[in-house]
Amino acid sequence: MQDFTQYTPTDIVFGRDAEKETGRLAKKWGAERVLIIYGGGSVVKSGLLKSVEQQLDKEGIEHTSIGGVQPNARLALAQKAGMSAIKFKANMILAVGGGSVIDTAKAAALSAVNQDSELWDIWTRQIPAPDCALPVGVVLTIAAAGSEMSDSAVLTNEETGKKKGFSLDIIRPIFAVMDPALMFTLPKDQIACGVVDILMHTLERYFTPVEGNMLTDEIAEGLMRTITTQGLKAYQNPSDYEALSEVMWCSSLSHNGLTGLGRANDFTCHKLGHELSGMFDTPHGASLSALWGSWARYVYQTDPERFANYGRKVWGIDIEDTDEAAQAAIKRTEQFFRDLDMPTCIGELRPGVQTDDLIKKLADSATDGDTVKLGTFQPLDMDDVIAVYRMANHR
Ligand code: NZQ
Ligand code: ZN
């Protein structure tokens, strides 16, 4: 086991009507003036935004709001939200929505107190990481990104088409309220995207070069058994509160660091997926399911026993031969994606099969012009990345 630190300070209130605790929690964590950030309108339609505003009123907390966050959150709106926070003299930002809204809130929280720095310079680490940000609270409406407890956020620079993640402990939300019933209004494809993302957050940590680490493995395997069984249930019956509860809690625990403690993480598929999302606005979960099988087939021989173990522990694959079990585990995972009606290749994504020139462009961007290797399980250079994209580039 490698040395590690674990810092997950988010105050969680989970369960039916949890959103009614928002005012109390905001007060508890010092809110006086709050900038609320939300997305394309689902929270207006459901009445959630109104209800949250009323709670802040009840606690005597001043507030204003900014909406319009799109899936694959954009840099420009995050900058605008940062300016709004400054103008309003907000001392807390409240995200009411999913990963894109929370990530916009995190970015605005950074930019509001680091006015002399360009947000994208902070994001791309052109300048040293800031040491302060406004606190961010969350009312979660979709289980997927795990941003409600994570130290990271992802923005797309719409001018360059580059989608990039950023991680820093000070942007972990200070509190999060999670009512699984808020997900009853989700379109089914968003449930499926979320379930894939949650599974992927654990898979990207599970395939690691670090051996040992039994407890972390057991936690990860338990989480993956839960998200695969309960995620499918929730997809098939989007009003199954119990299944949605499991999915929502899996979302937070899969990405707060717990399932990767004491080991190096990989996250290659996320980086390759972000290139597709930056270029085509592909939904995050779909970008991952479209690539994972190709990545897995390309790298599994680095440690076939690890893949076989995943298949046996998570999918109950009863095959003795290591190589056969490893391959069966990859196939079974792809079948799970299909059961969720999710794509398993680039050809099944909206823009379809791509030219080889485009594949090379994606690989060039992912590896910063072949200057960085991706991942740790089997570090991939630009030629490897081209090979993975090519393997996925079919119908
Ligand atoms: O915008 P509205 O109208 O609210 O609709 C949203 C949006 O269209 C809708 N939605 C959310 N909750 C709803 C609802 N519709 C009806 N009822 C509800 N209760 O769902 C759509 C998707 O929302 P979004 O916030 O984009 O989803 P998600 O949570 O999957 O977030 C995806 C973003 O998070 C990033 C992704 O890259 C992507 O940009 N990630 C963030 C991470 C992090 N911060 O730690 C890690 C992840 O790996 C991921 O990269
Ligand atoms: Zn993700």
CSV table of C-alpha atoms and ligand atoms in Angstrom, one decimal:
chain,number,residue,atom,x,y,z
A,1,MET,CA,0.0,0.0,0.0
A,2,GLN,CA,1.3,3.4,-0.9
A,3,ASP,CA,1.2,6.3,1.7
A,4,PHE,CA,-1.9,8.4,1.3
A,5,THR,CA,-3.9,11.3,2.7
A,6,GLN,CA,-7.7,11.3,2.8
A,7,TYR,CA,-9.6,14.6,3.1
A,8,THR,CA,-13.4,14.4,2.5
A,9,PRO,CA,-14.8,17.3,4.5
A,10,THR,CA,-18.3,17.4,2.8
A,11,ASP,CA,-21.2,17.6,5.3
A,12,ILE,CA,-23.8,15.2,3.8
A,13,VAL,CA,-27.5,15.1,4.4
A,14,PHE,CA,-29.0,12.2,2.5
A,15,GLY,CA,-32.5,10.9,2.0
A,16,ARG,CA,-36.1,11.9,1.4
A,17,ASP,CA,-36.7,15.7,1.5
A,18,ALA,CA,-33.0,16.3,2.2
A,19,GLU,CA,-33.2,19.4,0.1
A,20,LYS,CA,-35.3,21.0,2.9
A,21,GLU,CA,-32.1,21.1,4.9
A,22,THR,CA,-30.4,23.5,2.4
A,23,GLY,CA,-31.1,26.7,4.3
A,24,ARG,CA,-30.0,25.2,7.6
A,25,LEU,CA,-26.8,23.9,6.2
A,26,ALA,CA,-26.0,27.1,4.4
A,27,LYS,CA,-26.4,29.0,7.6
A,28,LYS,CA,-24.4,26.4,9.6
A,29,TRP,CA,-21.5,27.0,7.1
A,30,GLY,CA,-21.6,30.7,7.4
A,31,ALA,CA,-23.7,31.8,4.4
A,32,GLU,CA,-24.8,35.5,4.4
A,33,ARG,CA,-24.9,36.2,0.7
A,34,VAL,CA,-25.3,33.3,-1.7
A,35,LEU,CA,-24.9,33.0,-5.5
A,36,ILE,CA,-27.1,30.1,-6.7
A,37,ILE,CA,-26.0,28.4,-9.9
A,38,TYR,CA,-28.2,26.1,-12.0
A,39,GLY,CA,-28.5,24.5,-15.4
A,40,GLY,CA,-30.8,24.6,-18.4
A,41,GLY,CA,-34.1,24.8,-16.5
A,42,SER,CA,-35.0,21.4,-15.0
A,43,VAL,CA,-34.8,22.8,-11.4
A,44,VAL,CA,-37.0,25.7,-12.4
A,45,LYS,CA,-39.6,23.3,-13.9
A,46,SER,CA,-39.6,21.0,-10.9
A,47,GLY,CA,-39.9,23.9,-8.4
A,48,LEU,CA,-36.7,22.9,-6.7
A,49,LEU,CA,-35.0,26.3,-7.3
A,50,LYS,CA,-38.0,28.1,-5.8
A,51,SER,CA,-38.0,25.9,-2.8
A,52,VAL,CA,-34.3,26.4,-2.2
A,53,GLU,CA,-34.7,30.2,-2.5
A,54,GLN,CA,-37.5,30.1,0.1
A,55,GLN,CA,-35.3,28.3,2.5
A,56,LEU,CA,-32.5,30.8,2.2
A,57,ASP,CA,-35.1,33.6,2.7
A,58,LYS,CA,-36.3,31.8,5.9
A,59,GLU,CA,-32.7,31.8,7.2
A,60,GLY,CA,-32.3,35.5,6.4
A,61,ILE,CA,-29.7,34.7,3.7
A,62,GLU,CA,-29.5,37.1,0.8
A,63,HIS,CA,-29.3,35.4,-2.6
A,64,THR,CA,-29.2,35.9,-6.3
A,65,SER,CA,-28.9,33.4,-9.1
A,66,ILE,CA,-27.5,32.6,-12.5
A,67,GLY,CA,-28.7,29.8,-14.8
A,68,GLY,CA,-27.9,28.3,-18.2
A,69,VAL,CA,-25.1,25.9,-17.4
A,70,GLN,CA,-24.9,23.3,-20.2
A,71,PRO,CA,-23.8,19.7,-19.9
A,72,ASN,CA,-20.0,19.7,-20.5
A,73,ALA,CA,-19.8,23.0,-18.5
A,74,ARG,CA,-18.3,25.9,-20.4
A,75,LEU,CA,-15.5,28.3,-19.4
A,76,ALA,CA,-17.3,31.5,-20.4
A,77,LEU,CA,-20.3,30.9,-18.1
A,78,ALA,CA,-18.0,29.9,-15.2
A,79,GLN,CA,-16.2,33.3,-15.7
A,80,LYS,CA,-19.5,35.1,-15.8
A,81,ALA,CA,-20.6,33.4,-12.6
A,82,GLY,CA,-17.4,34.4,-10.9
A,83,MET,CA,-18.1,38.0,-11.9
A,84,SER,CA,-21.6,37.7,-10.6
A,85,ALA,CA,-20.3,36.4,-7.3
A,86,ILE,CA,-17.9,39.4,-7.0
A,87,LYS,CA,-20.6,41.9,-7.9
A,88,PHE,CA,-23.1,40.4,-5.4
A,89,LYS,CA,-20.4,40.1,-2.7
A,90,ALA,CA,-21.3,36.5,-2.3
A,91,ASN,CA,-19.6,34.6,0.5
A,92,MET,CA,-20.9,31.2,-0.7
A,93,ILE,CA,-21.9,29.6,-3.9
A,94,LEU,CA,-24.7,27.1,-4.1
A,95,ALA,CA,-24.9,24.6,-7.0
A,96,VAL,CA,-28.4,23.3,-7.7
A,97,GLY,CA,-27.9,20.5,-10.3
A,98,GLY,CA,-25.5,17.9,-11.5
A,99,GLY,CA,-21.8,17.7,-12.3
A,100,SER,CA,-21.8,20.5,-14.9
A,101,VAL,CA,-23.5,22.9,-12.5
A,102,ILE,CA,-21.3,21.9,-9.5
A,103,ASP,CA,-18.2,22.2,-11.7
A,104,THR,CA,-19.2,25.7,-12.8
A,105,ALA,CA,-19.8,26.6,-9.1
A,106,LYS,CA,-16.3,25.3,-8.2
A,107,ALA,CA,-14.7,27.3,-11.0
A,108,ALA,CA,-16.7,30.5,-10.1
A,109,ALA,CA,-15.7,29.9,-6.4
A,110,LEU,CA,-12.0,30.0,-7.5
A,111,SER,CA,-12.3,32.9,-9.9
A,112,ALA,CA,-14.3,35.1,-7.5
A,113,VAL,CA,-11.4,35.3,-5.0
A,114,ASN,CA,-8.5,35.2,-7.5
A,115,GLN,CA,-9.6,38.1,-9.6
A,116,ASP,CA,-6.1,38.9,-10.8
A,117,SER,CA,-5.7,35.6,-12.5
A,118,GLU,CA,-7.3,34.3,-15.7
A,119,LEU,CA,-9.5,31.3,-14.8
A,120,TRP,CA,-8.1,29.2,-17.7
A,121,ASP,CA,-4.6,29.9,-16.6
A,122,ILE,CA,-5.5,28.5,-13.2
A,123,TRP,CA,-7.2,25.6,-14.8
A,124,THR,CA,-4.3,24.7,-17.1
A,125,ARG,CA,-1.8,25.3,-14.3
A,126,GLN,CA,0.0,28.0,-16.2
A,127,ILE,CA,0.2,29.7,-12.8
A,128,PRO,CA,0.5,28.3,-9.2
A,129,ALA,CA,-2.7,26.8,-7.7
A,130,PRO,CA,-4.6,29.4,-5.7
A,131,ASP,CA,-4.9,28.9,-1.9
A,132,CYS,CA,-8.4,30.2,-1.5
A,133,ALA,CA,-11.9,29.8,-3.0
A,134,LEU,CA,-15.4,30.6,-1.8
A,135,PRO,CA,-17.1,27.7,-0.1
A,136,VAL,CA,-19.4,25.7,-2.4
A,137,GLY,CA,-22.7,24.0,-1.2
A,138,VAL,CA,-24.6,21.5,-3.4
A,139,VAL,CA,-28.2,20.4,-3.9
A,140,LEU,CA,-27.6,17.3,-6.1
A,141,THR,CA,-30.2,16.4,-8.8
A,142,ILE,CA,-28.3,13.6,-10.6
A,143,ALA,CA,-26.0,10.8,-9.5
A,144,ALA,CA,-23.1,10.7,-11.9
A,145,ALA,CA,-20.0,12.8,-11.7
A,146,GLY,CA,-19.4,12.6,-8.0
A,147,SER,CA,-18.5,16.2,-8.0
A,148,GLU,CA,-20.6,16.7,-4.8
A,149,MET,CA,-17.7,15.2,-2.8
A,150,SER,CA,-14.7,15.4,-5.2
A,151,ASP,CA,-11.8,17.7,-5.3
A,152,SER,CA,-12.1,18.1,-9.1
A,153,ALA,CA,-14.1,20.0,-11.7
A,154,VAL,CA,-14.1,19.9,-15.5
A,155,LEU,CA,-14.5,22.8,-17.9
A,156,THR,CA,-14.6,23.1,-21.7
A,157,ASN,CA,-12.9,26.1,-23.3
A,158,GLU,CA,-15.4,26.8,-26.1
A,159,GLU,CA,-12.9,28.8,-28.0
A,160,THR,CA,-10.4,25.9,-28.4
A,161,GLY,CA,-12.7,22.9,-27.9
A,162,LYS,CA,-10.4,21.6,-25.1
A,163,LYS,CA,-12.1,20.0,-22.2
A,164,LYS,CA,-9.9,19.8,-19.1
A,165,GLY,CA,-10.2,18.6,-15.5
A,166,PHE,CA,-8.7,20.5,-12.5
A,167,SER,CA,-8.2,19.2,-9.0
A,168,LEU,CA,-7.6,21.0,-5.7
A,169,ASP,CA,-8.7,20.2,-2.2
A,170,ILE,CA,-10.1,23.7,-1.5
A,171,ILE,CA,-12.9,23.2,-4.1
A,172,ARG,CA,-14.4,20.2,-2.4
A,173,PRO,CA,-18.0,21.1,-1.5
A,174,ILE,CA,-18.5,22.1,2.1
A,175,PHE,CA,-22.0,20.5,2.2
A,176,ALA,CA,-24.2,18.4,-0.1
A,177,VAL,CA,-27.9,17.6,0.2
A,178,MET,CA,-28.9,14.4,-1.7
A,179,ASP,CA,-32.5,13.4,-2.1
A,180,PRO,CA,-32.7,10.4,-4.5
A,181,ALA,CA,-36.3,11.3,-5.2
A,182,LEU,CA,-35.1,14.4,-7.1
A,183,MET,CA,-33.9,12.0,-9.8
A,184,PHE,CA,-37.4,10.8,-10.6
A,185,THR,CA,-37.6,13.6,-13.3
A,186,LEU,CA,-34.3,12.5,-15.0
A,187,PRO,CA,-34.5,11.4,-18.7
A,188,LYS,CA,-33.5,7.6,-18.8
A,189,ASP,CA,-30.4,8.3,-20.9
A,190,GLN,CA,-29.1,10.5,-18.2
A,191,ILE,CA,-29.5,7.8,-15.6
A,192,ALA,CA,-27.5,5.4,-17.9
A,193,CYS,CA,-24.8,8.0,-18.5
A,194,GLY,CA,-24.5,8.5,-14.7
A,195,VAL,CA,-24.3,4.8,-13.9
A,196,VAL,CA,-21.5,4.4,-16.5
A,197,ASP,CA,-19.6,7.3,-15.0
A,198,ILE,CA,-19.9,6.0,-11.5
A,199,LEU,CA,-18.6,2.5,-12.5
A,200,MET,CA,-15.8,4.2,-14.5
A,201,HIS,CA,-14.7,6.3,-11.5
A,202,THR,CA,-14.0,3.0,-9.7
A,203,LEU,CA,-12.6,1.1,-12.7
A,204,GLU,CA,-10.1,4.0,-13.4
A,205,ARG,CA,-8.8,3.5,-9.9
A,206,TYR,CA,-9.0,-0.3,-9.8
A,207,PHE,CA,-6.6,-0.9,-12.7
A,208,THR,CA,-3.4,0.1,-11.1
A,209,PRO,CA,0.2,-1.0,-11.0
A,210,VAL,CA,0.2,-1.0,-7.2
A,211,GLU,CA,-0.2,-4.5,-5.7
A,212,GLY,CA,-1.8,-5.4,-2.4
A,213,ASN,CA,-4.3,-3.0,-0.9
A,214,MET,CA,-6.9,-5.5,0.1
A,215,LEU,CA,-9.3,-3.2,1.9
A,216,THR,CA,-9.4,-0.7,-1.0
A,217,ASP,CA,-10.0,-3.5,-3.4
A,218,GLU,CA,-12.9,-4.9,-1.4
A,219,ILE,CA,-14.5,-1.5,-1.1
A,220,ALA,CA,-14.1,-1.0,-4.9
A,221,GLU,CA,-15.5,-4.4,-5.7
A,222,GLY,CA,-18.5,-3.9,-3.4
A,223,LEU,CA,-19.2,-0.6,-5.0
A,224,MET,CA,-18.9,-2.0,-8.5
A,225,ARG,CA,-21.3,-4.9,-7.6
A,226,THR,CA,-23.7,-2.4,-6.2
A,227,ILE,CA,-23.6,0.1,-9.1
A,228,THR,CA,-24.0,-2.6,-11.7
A,229,THR,CA,-27.0,-4.3,-10.1
A,230,GLN,CA,-28.7,-1.2,-8.7
A,231,GLY,CA,-27.8,1.0,-11.7
A,232,LEU,CA,-29.5,-1.4,-14.1
A,233,LYS,CA,-32.6,-1.6,-11.8
A,234,ALA,CA,-32.8,2.2,-11.6
A,235,TYR,CA,-32.5,2.4,-15.4
A,236,GLN,CA,-35.2,-0.1,-15.9
A,237,ASN,CA,-37.5,1.5,-13.3
A,238,PRO,CA,-36.6,5.2,-12.8
A,239,SER,CA,-39.1,5.6,-10.0
A,240,ASP,CA,-37.4,2.9,-7.9
A,241,TYR,CA,-36.4,5.0,-4.9
A,242,GLU,CA,-34.3,2.3,-3.2
A,243,ALA,CA,-32.2,1.6,-6.4
A,244,LEU,CA,-31.8,5.4,-7.0
A,245,SER,CA,-30.6,5.7,-3.4
A,246,GLU,CA,-27.9,3.1,-3.9
A,247,VAL,CA,-26.9,4.8,-7.2
A,248,MET,CA,-26.7,8.2,-5.6
A,249,TRP,CA,-24.5,7.1,-2.7
A,250,CYS,CA,-22.3,5.1,-5.1
A,251,SER,CA,-21.8,8.3,-7.1
A,252,SER,CA,-20.3,10.1,-4.1
A,253,LEU,CA,-18.2,7.3,-2.8
A,254,SER,CA,-16.8,6.3,-6.2
A,255,HIS,CA,-15.2,9.7,-6.7
A,256,ASN,CA,-14.3,11.1,-3.3
A,257,GLY,CA,-11.0,9.2,-3.3
A,258,LEU,CA,-12.1,6.2,-1.2
A,259,THR,CA,-11.9,3.6,-3.9
A,260,GLY,CA,-8.4,4.5,-4.9
A,261,LEU,CA,-6.6,5.0,-1.6
A,262,GLY,CA,-3.1,3.8,-1.3
A,263,ARG,CA,-2.5,3.3,-5.0
A,264,ALA,CA,-1.8,5.2,-8.3
A,265,ASN,CA,-5.0,6.0,-10.3
A,266,ASP,CA,-5.2,5.6,-14.1
A,267,PHE,CA,-8.0,7.8,-15.6
A,268,THR,CA,-6.8,7.3,-19.2
A,269,CYS,CA,-10.4,6.7,-20.5
A,270,HIS,CA,-11.5,10.0,-18.9
A,271,LYS,CA,-8.8,11.9,-20.7
A,272,LEU,CA,-9.6,10.2,-24.0
A,273,GLY,CA,-13.3,10.8,-23.4
A,274,HIS,CA,-12.8,14.4,-22.7
A,275,GLU,CA,-11.2,14.8,-26.1
A,276,LEU,CA,-14.4,13.4,-27.7
A,277,SER,CA,-16.6,15.7,-25.5
A,278,GLY,CA,-14.5,18.8,-26.3
A,279,MET,CA,-14.7,18.1,-30.0
A,280,PHE,CA,-18.3,16.8,-30.3
A,281,ASP,CA,-20.0,17.7,-27.1
A,282,THR,CA,-20.4,14.0,-26.4
A,283,PRO,CA,-22.2,13.3,-23.1
A,284,HIS,CA,-19.5,12.3,-20.6
A,285,GLY,CA,-20.9,8.9,-19.7
A,286,ALA,CA,-21.2,8.0,-23.4
A,287,SER,CA,-17.6,9.0,-24.1
A,288,LEU,CA,-16.5,6.5,-21.5
A,289,SER,CA,-18.6,3.5,-22.5
A,290,ALA,CA,-17.6,4.0,-26.1
A,291,LEU,CA,-13.9,3.7,-25.3
A,292,TRP,CA,-13.4,1.5,-22.2
A,293,GLY,CA,-13.6,-1.9,-24.0
A,294,SER,CA,-10.9,-0.8,-26.5
A,295,TRP,CA,-8.7,0.5,-23.8
A,296,ALA,CA,-9.2,-2.7,-21.8
A,297,ARG,CA,-8.3,-4.9,-24.7
A,298,TYR,CA,-5.2,-2.9,-25.5
A,299,VAL,CA,-3.8,-3.0,-22.0
A,300,TYR,CA,-5.1,-6.1,-20.2
A,301,GLN,CA,-2.0,-8.2,-21.0
A,302,THR,CA,-0.1,-5.9,-18.7
A,303,ASP,CA,-1.8,-7.7,-15.8
A,304,PRO,CA,-4.4,-10.2,-17.0
A,305,GLU,CA,-4.8,-11.6,-13.5
A,306,ARG,CA,-6.1,-8.2,-12.4
A,307,PHE,CA,-8.8,-8.2,-15.1
A,308,ALA,CA,-9.6,-11.9,-14.3
A,309,ASN,CA,-10.0,-10.9,-10.6
A,310,TYR,CA,-12.3,-8.1,-11.5
A,311,GLY,CA,-14.4,-10.5,-13.6
A,312,ARG,CA,-14.6,-13.0,-10.8
A,313,LYS,CA,-15.3,-10.6,-8.0
A,314,VAL,CA,-17.7,-8.2,-9.7
A,315,TRP,CA,-19.4,-10.3,-12.4
A,316,GLY,CA,-19.1,-13.8,-10.8
A,317,ILE,CA,-17.2,-15.1,-13.9
A,318,ASP,CA,-16.3,-18.7,-13.1
A,319,ILE,CA,-13.5,-19.4,-15.5
A,320,GLU,CA,-10.2,-20.8,-14.3
A,321,ASP,CA,-7.9,-19.8,-17.2
A,322,THR,CA,-6.6,-16.3,-16.5
A,323,ASP,CA,-6.6,-15.0,-20.0
A,324,GLU,CA,-10.1,-16.3,-20.8
A,325,ALA,CA,-11.5,-14.9,-17.6
A,326,ALA,CA,-9.9,-11.5,-18.3
A,327,GLN,CA,-11.4,-11.4,-21.8
A,328,ALA,CA,-14.8,-12.5,-20.4
A,329,ALA,CA,-14.7,-9.7,-17.9
A,330,ILE,CA,-14.2,-7.1,-20.7
A,331,LYS,CA,-17.0,-8.6,-22.7
A,332,ARG,CA,-19.3,-8.7,-19.7
A,333,THR,CA,-18.7,-5.0,-18.9
A,334,GLU,CA,-19.5,-4.1,-22.5
A,335,GLN,CA,-22.7,-6.1,-22.3
A,336,PHE,CA,-23.6,-4.1,-19.2
A,337,PHE,CA,-23.2,-0.9,-21.2
A,338,ARG,CA,-25.4,-2.3,-23.9
A,339,ASP,CA,-28.0,-3.3,-21.3
A,340,LEU,CA,-28.1,0.4,-20.4
A,341,ASP,CA,-28.4,1.2,-24.2
A,342,MET,CA,-25.0,3.0,-24.0
A,343,PRO,CA,-22.5,3.1,-26.9
A,344,THR,CA,-19.5,0.7,-26.9
A,345,CYS,CA,-17.7,2.2,-29.9
A,346,ILE,CA,-17.1,5.7,-31.5
A,347,GLY,CA,-19.4,4.7,-34.4
A,348,GLU,CA,-22.3,4.6,-32.0
A,349,LEU,CA,-21.7,8.2,-30.8
A,350,ARG,CA,-23.6,11.0,-32.5
A,351,PRO,CA,-21.0,12.1,-35.2
A,352,GLY,CA,-20.3,8.4,-36.1
A,353,VAL,CA,-17.1,6.8,-37.3
A,354,GLN,CA,-14.2,9.3,-37.7
A,355,THR,CA,-11.5,9.8,-40.3
A,356,ASP,CA,-8.0,8.6,-39.3
A,357,ASP,CA,-6.8,12.3,-39.4
A,358,LEU,CA,-9.3,13.2,-36.8
A,359,ILE,CA,-8.2,10.2,-34.6
A,360,LYS,CA,-4.6,11.4,-34.8
A,361,LYS,CA,-5.8,14.9,-33.9
A,362,LEU,CA,-7.6,13.6,-30.8
A,363,ALA,CA,-4.5,11.6,-29.8
A,364,ASP,CA,-2.3,14.6,-30.3
A,365,SER,CA,-4.4,16.7,-28.1
A,366,ALA,CA,-4.8,14.0,-25.4
A,367,THR,CA,-1.1,13.6,-25.1
A,368,ASP,CA,-0.2,17.3,-25.5
A,369,GLY,CA,1.6,16.6,-28.7
A,370,ASP,CA,3.2,13.3,-27.4
A,371,THR,CA,4.8,15.1,-24.5
A,372,VAL,CA,2.9,13.2,-21.8
A,373,LYS,CA,2.0,9.6,-21.2
A,374,LEU,CA,-1.5,8.8,-20.0
A,375,GLY,CA,-2.4,6.5,-17.1
A,376,THR,CA,-0.4,4.3,-14.8
A,377,PHE,CA,-1.7,0.8,-15.3
A,378,GLN,CA,0.1,0.8,-18.7
A,379,PRO,CA,1.2,4.3,-19.5
A,380,LEU,CA,0.2,5.2,-23.1
A,381,ASP,CA,2.1,7.5,-25.5
A,382,MET,CA,0.6,9.1,-28.6
A,383,ASP,CA,0.9,6.0,-30.8
A,384,ASP,CA,-0.8,3.8,-28.1
A,385,VAL,CA,-3.6,6.4,-27.8
A,386,ILE,CA,-4.0,6.4,-31.6
A,387,ALA,CA,-4.2,2.6,-31.5
A,388,VAL,CA,-6.9,2.7,-28.7
A,389,TYR,CA,-9.0,5.3,-30.6
A,390,ARG,CA,-8.6,3.2,-33.8
A,391,MET,CA,-9.8,0.1,-32.1
A,392,ALA,CA,-13.0,2.0,-30.9
A,393,ASN,CA,-13.5,3.7,-34.3
A,394,HIS,CA,-16.1,1.4,-35.8
A,395,ARG,CA,-19.8,0.7,-35.8
B,1,NZQ,O1,-29.4,21.6,-17.1
B,1,NZQ,P1,-30.7,21.0,-16.6
B,1,NZQ,O2,-31.9,21.5,-17.2
B,1,NZQ,O3,-30.7,20.9,-15.1
B,1,NZQ,O4,-30.7,19.4,-17.1
B,1,NZQ,C1,-29.6,18.5,-16.8
B,1,NZQ,C2,-28.7,18.2,-18.0
B,1,NZQ,O5,-29.4,18.4,-19.2
B,1,NZQ,C3,-30.3,17.2,-16.6
B,1,NZQ,N1,-30.7,17.0,-15.2
B,1,NZQ,C4,-29.9,17.0,-14.1
B,1,NZQ,N2,-30.7,16.7,-13.0
B,1,NZQ,C5,-32.0,16.5,-13.5
B,1,NZQ,C6,-32.0,16.7,-14.9
B,1,NZQ,N3,-33.1,16.7,-15.6
B,1,NZQ,C7,-34.2,16.3,-15.0
B,1,NZQ,N4,-34.3,16.1,-13.6
B,1,NZQ,C8,-33.2,16.2,-12.9
B,1,NZQ,N5,-33.3,15.9,-11.6
B,1,NZQ,O6,-29.2,16.3,-16.9
B,1,NZQ,C9,-28.4,16.8,-17.9
B,1,NZQ,C10,-26.9,16.5,-17.5
B,1,NZQ,O7,-26.5,17.3,-16.4
B,1,NZQ,P2,-25.0,17.3,-16.0
B,1,NZQ,O8,-24.8,18.2,-14.8
B,1,NZQ,O9,-24.2,17.6,-17.2
B,1,NZQ,O10,-24.7,15.8,-15.6
B,1,NZQ,P3,-23.5,15.1,-14.9
B,1,NZQ,O11,-23.8,15.1,-13.4
B,1,NZQ,O12,-23.4,13.8,-15.5
B,1,NZQ,O13,-22.2,16.0,-15.1
B,1,NZQ,C11,-21.4,15.8,-16.2
B,1,NZQ,C12,-20.3,16.8,-16.2
B,1,NZQ,O14,-19.4,16.5,-15.0
B,1,NZQ,C13,-18.1,16.3,-15.4
B,1,NZQ,C14,-18.3,15.7,-16.8
B,1,NZQ,O15,-17.1,15.7,-17.6
B,1,NZQ,C15,-19.4,16.6,-17.4
B,1,NZQ,O16,-18.8,17.8,-17.8
B,1,NZQ,N6,-17.4,15.5,-14.5
B,1,NZQ,C16,-17.1,16.0,-13.3
B,1,NZQ,C17,-16.3,15.4,-12.3
B,1,NZQ,C18,-15.9,16.0,-11.1
B,1,NZQ,N7,-16.2,17.3,-10.9
B,1,NZQ,O17,-15.4,15.4,-10.2
B,1,NZQ,C19,-15.8,14.0,-12.6
B,1,NZQ,C20,-16.4,13.3,-13.7
B,1,NZQ,O18,-15.5,12.3,-14.1
B,1,NZQ,C21,-16.9,14.2,-14.8
B,1,NZQ,O19,-15.8,14.4,-15.7
B,2,ZN,ZN,-16.4,10.7,-14.9
